XYZ file of C-alpha atoms in Angstrom:
393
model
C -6.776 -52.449 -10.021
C -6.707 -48.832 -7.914
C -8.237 -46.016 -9.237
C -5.911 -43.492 -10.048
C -6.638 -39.765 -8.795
C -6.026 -37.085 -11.289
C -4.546 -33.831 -10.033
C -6.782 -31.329 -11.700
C -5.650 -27.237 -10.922
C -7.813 -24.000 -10.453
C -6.812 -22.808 -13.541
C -7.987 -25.999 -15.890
C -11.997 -25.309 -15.085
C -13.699 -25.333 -17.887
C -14.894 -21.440 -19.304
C -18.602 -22.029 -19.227
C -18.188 -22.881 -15.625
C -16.147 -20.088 -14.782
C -18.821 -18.000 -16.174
C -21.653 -19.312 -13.948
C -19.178 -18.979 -11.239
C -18.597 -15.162 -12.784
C -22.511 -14.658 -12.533
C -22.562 -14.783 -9.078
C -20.113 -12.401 -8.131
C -20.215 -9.018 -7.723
C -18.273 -6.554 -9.687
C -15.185 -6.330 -7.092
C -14.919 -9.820 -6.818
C -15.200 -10.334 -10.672
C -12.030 -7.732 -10.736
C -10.126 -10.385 -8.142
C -11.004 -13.288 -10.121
C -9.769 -12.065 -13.276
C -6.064 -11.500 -11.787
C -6.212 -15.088 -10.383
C -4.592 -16.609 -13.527
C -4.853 -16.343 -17.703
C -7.375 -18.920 -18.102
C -10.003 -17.336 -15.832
C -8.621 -13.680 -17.478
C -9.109 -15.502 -21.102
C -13.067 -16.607 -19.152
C -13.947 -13.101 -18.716
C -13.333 -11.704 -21.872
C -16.622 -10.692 -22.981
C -18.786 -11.520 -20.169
C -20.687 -8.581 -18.783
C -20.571 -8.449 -15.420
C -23.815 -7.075 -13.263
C -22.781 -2.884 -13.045
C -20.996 -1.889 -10.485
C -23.548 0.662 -8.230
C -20.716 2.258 -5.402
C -17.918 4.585 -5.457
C -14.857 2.958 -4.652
C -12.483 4.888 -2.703
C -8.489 4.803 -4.463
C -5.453 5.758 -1.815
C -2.300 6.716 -3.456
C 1.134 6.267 -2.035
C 3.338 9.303 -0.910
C 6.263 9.733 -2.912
C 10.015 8.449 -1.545
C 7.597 5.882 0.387
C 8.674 2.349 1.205
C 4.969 1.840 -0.023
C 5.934 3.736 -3.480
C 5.899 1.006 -5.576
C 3.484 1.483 -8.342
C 0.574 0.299 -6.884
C -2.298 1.749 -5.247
C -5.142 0.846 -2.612
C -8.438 0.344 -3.068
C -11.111 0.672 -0.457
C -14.408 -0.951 -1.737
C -17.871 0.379 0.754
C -19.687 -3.127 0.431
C -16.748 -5.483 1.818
C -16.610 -3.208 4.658
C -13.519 -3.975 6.702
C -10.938 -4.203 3.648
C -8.592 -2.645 1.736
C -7.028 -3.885 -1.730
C -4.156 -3.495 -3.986
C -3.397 -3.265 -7.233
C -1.357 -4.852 -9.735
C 2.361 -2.937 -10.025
C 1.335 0.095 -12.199
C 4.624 1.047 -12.956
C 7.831 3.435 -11.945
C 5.856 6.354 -13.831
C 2.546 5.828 -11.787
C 4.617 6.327 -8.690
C 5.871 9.411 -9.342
C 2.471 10.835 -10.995
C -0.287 12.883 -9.377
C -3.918 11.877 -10.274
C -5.875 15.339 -11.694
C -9.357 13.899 -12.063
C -11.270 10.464 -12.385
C -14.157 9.329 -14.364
C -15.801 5.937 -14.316
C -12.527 3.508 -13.672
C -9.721 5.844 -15.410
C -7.744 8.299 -13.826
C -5.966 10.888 -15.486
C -2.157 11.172 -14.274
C 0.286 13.447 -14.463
C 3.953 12.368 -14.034
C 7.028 14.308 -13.260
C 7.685 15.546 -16.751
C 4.236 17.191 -16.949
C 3.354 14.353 -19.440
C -0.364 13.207 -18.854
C -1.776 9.799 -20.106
C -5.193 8.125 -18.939
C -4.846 4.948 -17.287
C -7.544 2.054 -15.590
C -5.782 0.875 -12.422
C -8.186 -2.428 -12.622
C -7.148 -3.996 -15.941
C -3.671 -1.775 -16.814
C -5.124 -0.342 -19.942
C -3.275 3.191 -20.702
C -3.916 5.688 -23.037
C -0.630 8.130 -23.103
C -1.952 11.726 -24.492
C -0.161 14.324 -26.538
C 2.735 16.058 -25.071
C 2.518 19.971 -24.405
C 4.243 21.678 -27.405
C 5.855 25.610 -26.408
C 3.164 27.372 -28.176
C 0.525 26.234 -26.030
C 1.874 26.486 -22.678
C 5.463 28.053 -23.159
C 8.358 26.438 -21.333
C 8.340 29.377 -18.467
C 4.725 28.315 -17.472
C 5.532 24.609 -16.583
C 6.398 24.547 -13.129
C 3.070 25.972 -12.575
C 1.582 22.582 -13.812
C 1.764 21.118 -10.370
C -0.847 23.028 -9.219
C -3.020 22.282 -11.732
C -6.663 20.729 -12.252
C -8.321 19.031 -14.987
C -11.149 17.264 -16.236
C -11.779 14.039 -17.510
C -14.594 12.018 -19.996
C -13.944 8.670 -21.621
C -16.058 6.288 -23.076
C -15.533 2.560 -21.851
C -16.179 0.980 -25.051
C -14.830 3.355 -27.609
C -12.541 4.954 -25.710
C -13.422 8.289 -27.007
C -11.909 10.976 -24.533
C -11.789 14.384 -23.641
C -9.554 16.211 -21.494
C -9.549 20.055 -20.137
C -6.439 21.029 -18.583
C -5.896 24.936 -16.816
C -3.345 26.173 -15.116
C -3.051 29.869 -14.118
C -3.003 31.651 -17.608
C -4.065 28.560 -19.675
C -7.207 26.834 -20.650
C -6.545 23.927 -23.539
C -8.031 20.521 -24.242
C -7.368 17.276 -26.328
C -9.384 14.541 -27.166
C -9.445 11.454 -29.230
C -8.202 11.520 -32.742
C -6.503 15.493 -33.018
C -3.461 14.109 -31.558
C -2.523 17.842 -30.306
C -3.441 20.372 -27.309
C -5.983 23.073 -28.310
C -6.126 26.569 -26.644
C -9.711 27.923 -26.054
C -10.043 31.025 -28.007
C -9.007 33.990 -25.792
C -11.993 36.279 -26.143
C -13.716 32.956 -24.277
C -11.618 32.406 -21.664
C -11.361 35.952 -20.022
C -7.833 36.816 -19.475
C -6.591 35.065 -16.016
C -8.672 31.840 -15.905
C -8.499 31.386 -11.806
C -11.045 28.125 -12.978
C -11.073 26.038 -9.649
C -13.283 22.826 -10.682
C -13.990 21.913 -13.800
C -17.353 19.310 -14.954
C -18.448 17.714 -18.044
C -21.644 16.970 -19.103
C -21.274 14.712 -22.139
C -25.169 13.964 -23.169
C -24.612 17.709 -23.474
C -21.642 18.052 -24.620
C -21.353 21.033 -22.384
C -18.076 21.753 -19.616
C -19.148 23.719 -16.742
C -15.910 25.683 -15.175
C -15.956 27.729 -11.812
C -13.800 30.410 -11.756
C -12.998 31.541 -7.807
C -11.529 35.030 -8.653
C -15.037 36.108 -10.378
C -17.875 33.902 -8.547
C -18.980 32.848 -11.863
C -19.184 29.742 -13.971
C -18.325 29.629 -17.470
C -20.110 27.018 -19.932
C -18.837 25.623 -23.028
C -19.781 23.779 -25.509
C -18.039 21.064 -27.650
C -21.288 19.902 -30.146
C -18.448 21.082 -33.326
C -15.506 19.633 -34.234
C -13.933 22.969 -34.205
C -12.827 24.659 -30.575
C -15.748 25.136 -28.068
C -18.186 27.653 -28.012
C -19.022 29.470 -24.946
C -22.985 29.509 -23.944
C -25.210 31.296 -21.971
C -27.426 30.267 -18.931
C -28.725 31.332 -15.699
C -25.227 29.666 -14.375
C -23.427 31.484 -16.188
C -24.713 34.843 -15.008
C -25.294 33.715 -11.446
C -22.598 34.268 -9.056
C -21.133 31.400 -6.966
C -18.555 32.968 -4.722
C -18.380 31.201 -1.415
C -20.805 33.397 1.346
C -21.305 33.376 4.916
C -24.772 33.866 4.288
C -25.195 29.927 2.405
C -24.819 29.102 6.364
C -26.458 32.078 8.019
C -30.419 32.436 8.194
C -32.114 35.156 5.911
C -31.290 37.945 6.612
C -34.627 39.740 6.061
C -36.423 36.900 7.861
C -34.150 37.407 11.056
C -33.845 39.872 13.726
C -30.976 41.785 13.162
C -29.905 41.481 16.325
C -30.181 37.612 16.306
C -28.575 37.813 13.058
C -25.121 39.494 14.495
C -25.132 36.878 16.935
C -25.536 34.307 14.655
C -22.685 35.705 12.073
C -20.150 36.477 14.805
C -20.431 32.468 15.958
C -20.290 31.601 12.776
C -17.208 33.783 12.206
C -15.189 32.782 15.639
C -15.672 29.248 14.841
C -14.861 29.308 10.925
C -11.021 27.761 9.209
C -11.653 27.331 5.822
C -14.257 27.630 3.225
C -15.041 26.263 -0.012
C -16.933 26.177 -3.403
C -17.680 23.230 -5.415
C -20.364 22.679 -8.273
C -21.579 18.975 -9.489
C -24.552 17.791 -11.841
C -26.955 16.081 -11.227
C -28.125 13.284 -13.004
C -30.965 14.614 -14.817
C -28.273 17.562 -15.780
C -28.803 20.544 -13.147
C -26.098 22.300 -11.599
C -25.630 22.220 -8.378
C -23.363 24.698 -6.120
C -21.852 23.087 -2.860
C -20.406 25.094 -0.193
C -18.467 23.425 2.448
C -17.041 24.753 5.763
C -14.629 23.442 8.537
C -14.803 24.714 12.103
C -12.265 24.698 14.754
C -13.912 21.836 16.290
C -13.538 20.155 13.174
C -17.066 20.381 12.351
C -18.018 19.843 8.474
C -20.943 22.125 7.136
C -22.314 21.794 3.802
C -25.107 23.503 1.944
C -26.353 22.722 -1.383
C -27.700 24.979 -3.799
C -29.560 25.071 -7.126
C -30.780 27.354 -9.604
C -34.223 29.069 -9.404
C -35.898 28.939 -12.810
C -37.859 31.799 -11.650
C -35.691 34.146 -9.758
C -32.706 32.949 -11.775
C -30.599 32.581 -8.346
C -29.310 30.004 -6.294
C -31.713 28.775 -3.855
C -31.063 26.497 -1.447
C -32.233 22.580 -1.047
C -32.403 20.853 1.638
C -32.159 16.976 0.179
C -30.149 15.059 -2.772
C -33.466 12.740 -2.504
C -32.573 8.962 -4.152
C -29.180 10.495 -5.596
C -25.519 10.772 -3.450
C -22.967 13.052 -4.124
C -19.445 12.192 -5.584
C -17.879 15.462 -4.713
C -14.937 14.469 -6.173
C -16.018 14.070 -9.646
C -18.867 16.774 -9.686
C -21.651 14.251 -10.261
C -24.571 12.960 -8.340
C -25.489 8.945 -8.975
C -28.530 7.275 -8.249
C -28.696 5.848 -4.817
C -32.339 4.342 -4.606
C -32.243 0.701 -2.894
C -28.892 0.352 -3.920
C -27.098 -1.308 -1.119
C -23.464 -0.238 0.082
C -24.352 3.421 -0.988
C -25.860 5.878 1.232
C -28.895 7.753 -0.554
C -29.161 11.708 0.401
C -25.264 11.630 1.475
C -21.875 13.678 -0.172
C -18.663 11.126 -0.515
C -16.215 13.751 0.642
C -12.223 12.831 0.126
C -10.864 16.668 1.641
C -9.869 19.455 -0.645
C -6.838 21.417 -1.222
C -3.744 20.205 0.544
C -6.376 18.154 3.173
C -6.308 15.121 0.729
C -3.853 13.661 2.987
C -5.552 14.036 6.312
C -7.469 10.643 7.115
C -9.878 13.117 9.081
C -11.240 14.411 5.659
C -12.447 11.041 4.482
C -15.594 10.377 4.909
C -19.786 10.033 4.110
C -21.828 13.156 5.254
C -25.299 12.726 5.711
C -27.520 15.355 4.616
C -30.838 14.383 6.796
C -28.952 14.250 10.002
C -26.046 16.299 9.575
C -23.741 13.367 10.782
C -20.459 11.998 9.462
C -19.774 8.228 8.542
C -16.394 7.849 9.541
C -14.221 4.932 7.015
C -12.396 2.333 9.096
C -9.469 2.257 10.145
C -7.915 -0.859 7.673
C -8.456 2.377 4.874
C -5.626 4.397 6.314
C -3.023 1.665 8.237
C -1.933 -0.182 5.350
C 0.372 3.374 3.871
C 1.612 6.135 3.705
C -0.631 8.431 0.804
C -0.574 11.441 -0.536
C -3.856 11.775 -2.561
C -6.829 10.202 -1.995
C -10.063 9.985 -4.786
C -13.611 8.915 -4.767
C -14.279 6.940 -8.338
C -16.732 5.127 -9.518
C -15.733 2.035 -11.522
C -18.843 0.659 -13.860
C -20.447 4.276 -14.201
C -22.672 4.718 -17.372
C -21.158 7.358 -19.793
């Protein structure tokens, strides 16, 4: 009598084998392998995969784009040479424009100036309260597309909080009051002009930079009522961008030499920029960042002195890179696919199309880590975002 061969498929493997098989794999691959069918979907639920240590870089299409679909790319640092796309996201995700990312949600705006928060890798979506006329009346809308806000979520609760400003507005939302809140307006200062935006939740504290004062503003959301505004040495430091972050000390220079050095400086400058991040012990940071005609990038880094109460300059990020994107440093010690010392730089302003702003800048050696070529090829995008799927709240 033959023995008969029995046809066995992929998707009939037993769940405790799929989950040794889960074990080994990092957390990208643990993303593919859920997709692969519902029984090894059904195999993950509940297993916790080994964190995910790297930012991941996310391309979005440009709109009217053959590549407009509702999906997105993904370029992940430790598989190197490729690129990866998502699952279709939707007609809505296509015509949105990501405002801010934390851990693996982004927060999206569509073309109605609706805003939800949605996780690209497993579809989840959170849709958030729609803007009612008394806090941003109808007139102010259009100025919505040049807007910036900032995002916290927790993975497991899904507690959120979201700060949105546009030119004479500064409201937030967050889990469970179902409405948009106006900060009170003897806090906000007239004209906002806030240009970045970062949250410290073990704090419970949202650092804003406004660009038309030099200033940050710090609030504080310990209450369930609105948020309190606090005082620090950031808050009465001035952060406007300065020639001098790139220039030597004055008082240390020859004047002479100085001039020299400032009219270079001047004859070869495009654009400058301000950004502030925290750390992850908590400290603010101020980043300045410069483009030459040559296309040179310049960035100088700058904390606050607890004794002179001013920003003084440092020279290293140590064990910790730089997500400039989302304001934050990470730890980067013997972490492989992440470059220790080293900003993850994605352009700013209108530049977040320009494949030439993508890149890793090295802070000991001044040098730029270019991203290959696969990253760009693939589309056409508009926006491009550092994020960091797996990050601790």
């Amino acid at each position: 009598m033959g023995v008969s061969k029995m046809k066995l498929s992929w998707s009939e493997l037993c769940s405790d084998l799929l989950r040794c098989v889960y074990e080994r794999l990092s957390f990208a691959d643990i993303i593919r392998a859920k997709s692969v069918c519902s029984s090894w979907h059904s195999a993950s639920r509940g297993f916790l995969p080994k964190r995910n240590q790297n930012p991941w870089l996310i391309l979005f299409p440009s709109n009217g784009s053959h590549d407009s679909n509702g999906t997105c790319l993904f370029f992940v640092p430790e598989d190197k040479d490729k690129v990866y796309k998502t699952r279709d996201l939707g007609v809505d995700f296509a015509r949105s424009r990501c405002l801010a990312t934390y851990g693996s949600w982004l927060l999206m705006m569509d073309n109605l100036w609706n805003l939800n928060v949605l996780n690209p890798l497993t579809g989840e979506r959170i849709d958030l309260p729609a803007l009612t006329e008394p806090v941003v009346p109808e007139r102010f809308r259009p100025m919505l597309k040049s807007s910036l806000a900032c995002l916290w979520i927790d993975k497991k609760t899904k507690d959120y909080l979201v700060v949105w400003t546009m030119e004479h507005f500064l409201v937030f939302t967050k889990r469970g009051i179902n409405t948009w809140r106006g900060f009170s307006s003897k806090y906000v200062g007239g004209t906002t002009g806030y240009v970045q935006m970062v949250y410290d939740h073990k704090a419970q504290k949202l650092y804003a930079y406004r660009l038309c004062y030099g200033d940050i503003k710090i609030w504080c959301f310990c209450g369930d009522d609105e948020p309190q505004e606090v005082f620090e040495a950031e808050s009465a430091c001035l952060t406007g961008f300065s020639y001098r972050d790139f220039l030597p000390d004055r008082w240390r220079t020859n004047g002479f030499d100085f001039e020299k050095e400032a009219g270079l400086f001047t004859a070869e400058y495009v654009n400058g920029w301000i950004n502030i991040a925290l750390t992850v012990s908590g400290q603010v940071l101020k980043v300045s960042t410069v483009v030459q005609r040559s296309k040179r990038w310049l960035f100088r880094i700058h904390k606050i002195s607890h004794v002179t109460k001013k920003w003084k300059e440092i020279e290293s990020l140590g064990e910790e890179a730089l997500i400039l994107d989302m304001g934050i440093t990470v730890v980067a010690k013997d972490i492989p696919g992440i470059k220790r010392n080293s900003i993850y730089f994605s352009g700013v302003g209108d530049g977040r199309a320009d494949p030439d702003n993508f890149f890793v800048f090295d802070l000991a050696t001044q040098n730029i880590q270019r991203l290959p070529q696969c990253v760009f090829s693939p589309i056409h995008f508009s926006d491009a975002r550092w994020f960091f799927p797996g990050l601790r709240n």
